[in-house]
Tab-separated table of C-alpha atoms in Angstrom:
chain	number	residue	atom	x	y	z
A	26	MET	CA	21.909	-72.125	0.483
A	27	ASP	CA	25.599	-71.264	0.363
A	28	ALA	CA	27.449	-69.535	3.217
A	29	LYS	CA	27.463	-66.153	1.570
A	30	SER	CA	23.709	-66.136	1.024
A	31	GLY	CA	23.111	-67.361	4.564
A	32	LEU	CA	25.301	-64.650	6.080
A	33	THR	CA	23.371	-62.087	4.004
A	34	LEU	CA	20.050	-63.416	5.298
A	35	LEU	CA	21.234	-63.137	8.888
A	36	ASP	CA	22.536	-59.664	8.244
A	37	GLN	CA	19.109	-58.687	6.914
A	38	THR	CA	17.032	-60.261	9.699
A	39	ARG	CA	19.358	-60.577	12.790
A	40	ILE	CA	17.296	-63.380	14.352
A	41	ILE	CA	18.307	-67.019	14.790
A	42	VAL	CA	15.564	-69.320	15.956
A	43	ILE	CA	16.715	-72.206	18.165
A	44	VAL	CA	14.706	-75.398	17.767
A	45	ARG	CA	15.189	-77.938	20.528
A	46	GLY	CA	13.241	-81.145	21.244
A	47	VAL	CA	10.900	-80.925	18.231
A	48	GLU	CA	10.262	-84.266	16.503
A	49	THR	CA	11.235	-84.657	12.865
A	50	LYS	CA	7.627	-85.352	11.887
A	51	GLN	CA	6.672	-81.829	13.032
A	52	ILE	CA	9.764	-79.952	11.857
A	53	ARG	CA	8.443	-79.001	8.407
A	54	ASN	CA	5.216	-77.622	9.870
A	55	LEU	CA	7.247	-75.655	12.361
A	56	ALA	CA	9.617	-74.291	9.690
A	57	ASP	CA	6.649	-73.290	7.490
A	58	ALA	CA	5.068	-71.420	10.428
A	59	LEU	CA	8.301	-69.654	11.263
A	60	PHE	CA	8.905	-68.734	7.599
A	61	GLU	CA	5.398	-67.282	7.300
A	62	GLY	CA	6.221	-65.154	10.374
A	63	GLY	CA	9.303	-63.739	8.739
A	64	ILE	CA	12.002	-66.038	10.200
A	65	ARG	CA	14.752	-66.897	7.748
A	66	VAL	CA	17.474	-68.443	9.978
A	67	MET	CA	16.999	-71.414	12.270
A	68	GLU	CA	19.127	-74.001	14.012
A	69	ILE	CA	18.255	-77.524	15.116
A	70	THR	CA	20.097	-78.411	18.319
A	71	MET	CA	22.144	-81.570	18.172
A	72	ASN	CA	20.711	-82.825	21.502
A	73	THR	CA	17.305	-83.081	19.830
A	74	PRO	CA	16.410	-86.718	18.962
A	75	GLY	CA	16.649	-87.110	15.165
A	76	ALA	CA	18.462	-83.777	14.779
A	77	THR	CA	20.420	-84.780	11.696
A	78	ASP	CA	17.273	-86.216	10.053
A	79	SER	CA	15.545	-82.844	10.646
A	80	ILE	CA	18.444	-80.913	9.223
A	81	ARG	CA	18.468	-83.126	6.123
A	82	LEU	CA	14.731	-82.743	5.666
A	83	LEU	CA	14.756	-78.996	5.988
A	84	GLN	CA	17.744	-78.596	3.711
A	85	ASP	CA	15.908	-80.654	1.085
A	86	LYS	CA	12.571	-78.893	1.425
A	87	MET	CA	13.447	-75.362	2.448
A	88	GLY	CA	17.198	-74.981	1.915
A	89	GLU	CA	16.713	-72.296	-0.726
A	90	GLN	CA	14.378	-70.236	1.482
A	91	MET	CA	15.883	-70.539	4.945
A	92	TRP	CA	19.394	-70.850	6.290
A	93	ILE	CA	19.348	-74.110	8.281
A	94	GLY	CA	22.054	-74.818	10.853
A	95	ALA	CA	22.869	-76.919	13.856
A	96	GLY	CA	23.117	-75.759	17.470
A	97	THR	CA	24.377	-77.199	20.750
A	98	VAL	CA	27.382	-78.524	18.874
A	99	VAL	CA	29.650	-79.328	21.825
A	100	ASP	CA	32.594	-81.059	20.147
A	101	LEU	CA	34.232	-82.058	16.878
A	102	GLU	CA	32.153	-85.173	16.481
A	103	ASP	CA	28.938	-83.147	16.719
A	104	ALA	CA	30.277	-80.696	14.147
A	105	GLN	CA	31.185	-83.482	11.720
A	106	LYS	CA	27.747	-85.088	12.043
A	107	ALA	CA	25.922	-81.737	11.649
A	108	ILE	CA	27.886	-80.686	8.559
A	109	ALA	CA	27.506	-84.141	7.015
A	110	ALA	CA	23.760	-83.746	7.448
A	111	GLY	CA	23.854	-80.441	5.593
A	112	ALA	CA	24.000	-77.827	8.344
A	113	GLY	CA	24.758	-74.482	6.767
A	114	PHE	CA	26.103	-72.973	9.983
A	115	ILE	CA	27.122	-74.162	13.423
A	116	VAL	CA	26.328	-72.739	16.870
A	117	THR	CA	28.094	-73.954	20.004
A	118	PRO	CA	27.509	-73.363	23.722
A	119	ASN	CA	31.245	-73.464	24.372
A	120	MET	CA	34.484	-72.118	22.891
A	121	ASP	CA	36.351	-74.992	21.258
A	122	GLU	CA	39.025	-73.816	18.852
A	123	ALA	CA	39.268	-77.266	17.172
A	124	VAL	CA	35.593	-77.007	16.254
A	125	ILE	CA	36.038	-73.471	14.958
A	126	HIS	CA	38.965	-74.458	12.786
A	127	TYR	CA	37.129	-77.496	11.394
A	128	CYS	CA	34.085	-75.441	10.470
A	129	LEU	CA	36.240	-72.801	8.730
A	130	GLU	CA	37.999	-75.589	6.794
A	131	GLN	CA	34.570	-76.761	5.639
A	132	ASN	CA	33.531	-73.199	4.743
A	133	VAL	CA	30.736	-73.383	7.304
A	134	PRO	CA	30.217	-70.273	9.437
A	135	ILE	CA	30.355	-70.897	13.170
A	136	TYR	CA	28.995	-68.905	16.085
A	137	PRO	CA	30.838	-70.232	19.162
A	138	GLY	CA	29.509	-69.712	22.654
A	139	ALA	CA	31.603	-67.590	24.994
A	140	LEU	CA	31.093	-65.674	28.219
A	141	THR	CA	34.282	-64.010	29.371
A	142	PRO	CA	36.265	-61.357	27.465
A	143	THR	CA	39.103	-63.854	27.055
A	144	GLU	CA	36.814	-66.478	25.450
A	145	ILE	CA	35.154	-63.903	23.248
A	146	VAL	CA	38.437	-62.537	21.878
A	147	LYS	CA	39.830	-66.065	21.352
A	148	ALA	CA	36.720	-67.086	19.396
A	149	TRP	CA	36.890	-63.952	17.274
A	150	LYS	CA	40.607	-64.344	16.549
A	151	ALA	CA	40.069	-68.002	15.642
A	152	GLY	CA	37.880	-66.851	12.801
A	153	ALA	CA	34.258	-66.820	13.993
A	154	PRO	CA	32.120	-64.205	12.096
A	155	ALA	CA	30.294	-63.460	15.356
A	156	VAL	CA	30.373	-64.758	18.912
A	157	LYS	CA	27.386	-66.077	20.867
A	158	ILE	CA	27.174	-64.590	24.347
A	159	PHE	CA	25.831	-67.360	26.538
A	160	PRO	CA	24.030	-67.549	28.830
A	161	SER	CA	22.786	-63.977	28.364
A	162	ALA	CA	19.601	-64.558	30.324
A	163	SER	CA	21.510	-65.122	33.552
A	164	ILE	CA	24.108	-62.357	33.129
A	165	GLY	CA	21.698	-59.743	31.824
A	166	MET	CA	21.948	-56.838	29.399
A	167	ALA	CA	24.241	-54.782	31.629
A	168	TYR	CA	27.065	-57.306	31.200
A	169	ILE	CA	26.718	-57.350	27.406
A	170	LYS	CA	26.617	-53.580	27.307
A	171	GLU	CA	29.757	-53.384	29.424
A	172	LEU	CA	31.534	-55.732	26.984
A	173	GLN	CA	30.906	-53.219	24.196
A	174	GLY	CA	33.431	-50.816	25.723
A	175	PRO	CA	36.580	-52.754	24.791
A	176	LEU	CA	35.051	-55.324	22.422
A	177	SER	CA	32.586	-53.377	20.215
A	178	HIS	CA	34.509	-54.483	17.124
A	179	ILE	CA	33.419	-58.121	17.743
A	180	PRO	CA	29.847	-58.931	16.534
A	181	MET	CA	27.913	-60.536	19.399
A	182	VAL	CA	24.786	-62.688	19.367
A	183	ALA	CA	22.761	-62.670	22.607
A	184	VAL	CA	21.129	-66.016	23.390
A	185	GLY	CA	18.794	-66.408	26.335
A	186	GLY	CA	16.018	-64.190	27.681
A	187	VAL	CA	15.199	-62.532	24.374
A	188	ASN	CA	11.544	-61.772	23.559
A	189	ALA	CA	9.407	-59.333	21.610
A	190	ASP	CA	9.380	-56.846	24.516
A	191	ASN	CA	13.160	-56.573	24.848
A	192	ILE	CA	14.526	-57.553	21.452
A	193	GLN	CA	15.143	-53.968	20.423
A	194	ARG	CA	16.913	-53.265	23.733
A	195	PHE	CA	19.353	-56.118	23.090
A	196	MET	CA	20.173	-54.529	19.747
A	197	GLU	CA	20.468	-51.045	21.185
A	198	ILE	CA	23.122	-52.143	23.697
A	199	GLY	CA	25.271	-53.344	20.813
A	200	CYS	CA	24.297	-56.895	19.843
A	201	TYR	CA	24.699	-57.885	16.211
A	202	ALA	CA	21.873	-60.459	16.388
A	203	VAL	CA	19.852	-62.501	18.856
A	204	GLY	CA	19.001	-66.175	19.322
A	205	ILE	CA	15.460	-67.062	20.425
A	206	GLY	CA	14.259	-70.492	21.464
A	207	GLY	CA	11.604	-71.427	24.000
A	208	SER	CA	9.797	-68.094	23.940
A	209	LEU	CA	8.965	-68.643	20.292
A	210	VAL	CA	9.078	-72.415	19.671
A	211	ASP	CA	5.995	-73.176	21.829
A	212	LYS	CA	5.914	-76.900	22.503
A	213	SER	CA	2.266	-76.718	23.591
A	214	ALA	CA	1.229	-75.042	20.360
A	215	ILE	CA	3.125	-77.674	18.378
A	216	ARG	CA	1.433	-80.526	20.198
A	217	GLN	CA	-1.946	-78.904	19.510
A	218	ASN	CA	-1.054	-78.212	15.860
A	219	ARG	CA	-1.575	-74.521	16.553
A	220	PHE	CA	1.158	-73.358	14.265
A	221	ASP	CA	-0.732	-70.185	13.645
A	222	ARG	CA	0.230	-69.084	17.159
A	223	ILE	CA	3.907	-69.579	16.334
A	224	THR	CA	3.480	-67.601	13.108
A	225	SER	CA	1.834	-64.776	15.023
A	226	ASP	CA	4.624	-64.719	17.685
A	227	ALA	CA	7.240	-64.830	14.963
A	228	LYS	CA	5.649	-61.909	13.180
A	229	GLU	CA	5.736	-59.901	16.439
A	230	LEU	CA	9.439	-60.564	16.810
A	231	THR	CA	10.394	-59.888	13.211
A	232	GLU	CA	8.313	-56.702	13.109
A	233	ALA	CA	10.019	-55.430	16.267
A	234	MET	CA	13.426	-56.219	14.809
A	235	GLY	CA	12.410	-54.699	11.479
A	236	HIS	CA	11.452	-51.407	13.182
A	237	TYR	CA	14.823	-51.326	14.942
A	238	LEU	CA	16.746	-52.024	11.749
A	239	GLU	CA	14.831	-49.385	9.806
A	240	ASP	CA	15.518	-46.750	12.432
A	241	HIS	CA	19.145	-47.856	12.736
A	242	LEU	CA	19.761	-47.705	9.007
A	243	ASP	CA	18.025	-44.331	8.746
A	244	ASN	CA	20.212	-42.936	11.524
A	245	GLU	CA	23.332	-44.233	9.798
A	246	LYS	CA	22.368	-42.368	6.589
A	247	GLU	CA	21.830	-39.056	8.370
């Protein structure tokens, strides 16, 4: 999937699923379960054993259906490895302008992690299509909402603490999208081959987001 198609998918769904610590032998089953639940964008974190193998596998098997990227990309070496493996987008926990510039040179969208207004603006000016606010679980929604005052022109992705109960609230305070990991990628369910549970949880999240987007688009038209 090319960058334009991937960006369109994210714009339509607004959810990035973060996959950390899942073995390559289970990654296709997980991706199938997430896809059945409506997920279209997922990242494999680079601190997952076999991350590049998982990215290659998913790009080969599901690259036309899902936008597959790499997360926890902490430096230029990680970015190079991820893109060589076929990552369609990059997510970082930190703001590294060298990584941003490299990804843009490769025509690979990047969502750099930032916390302070200075970091957020630097990431945006460096060319990121959106900025990951991390860790949003610790700082809470009030902080993100406060950022919207001076920085509402910068698309923000909240990562941390997002679930089906509060996903609409994150969007209402001004987030462009959200990143969801442990609350959806249930390691216990994976070990038990209960991928139906993951599909069910994914549907709950995508339906909640879908309701928000429908209402939001309807309000924009009025």
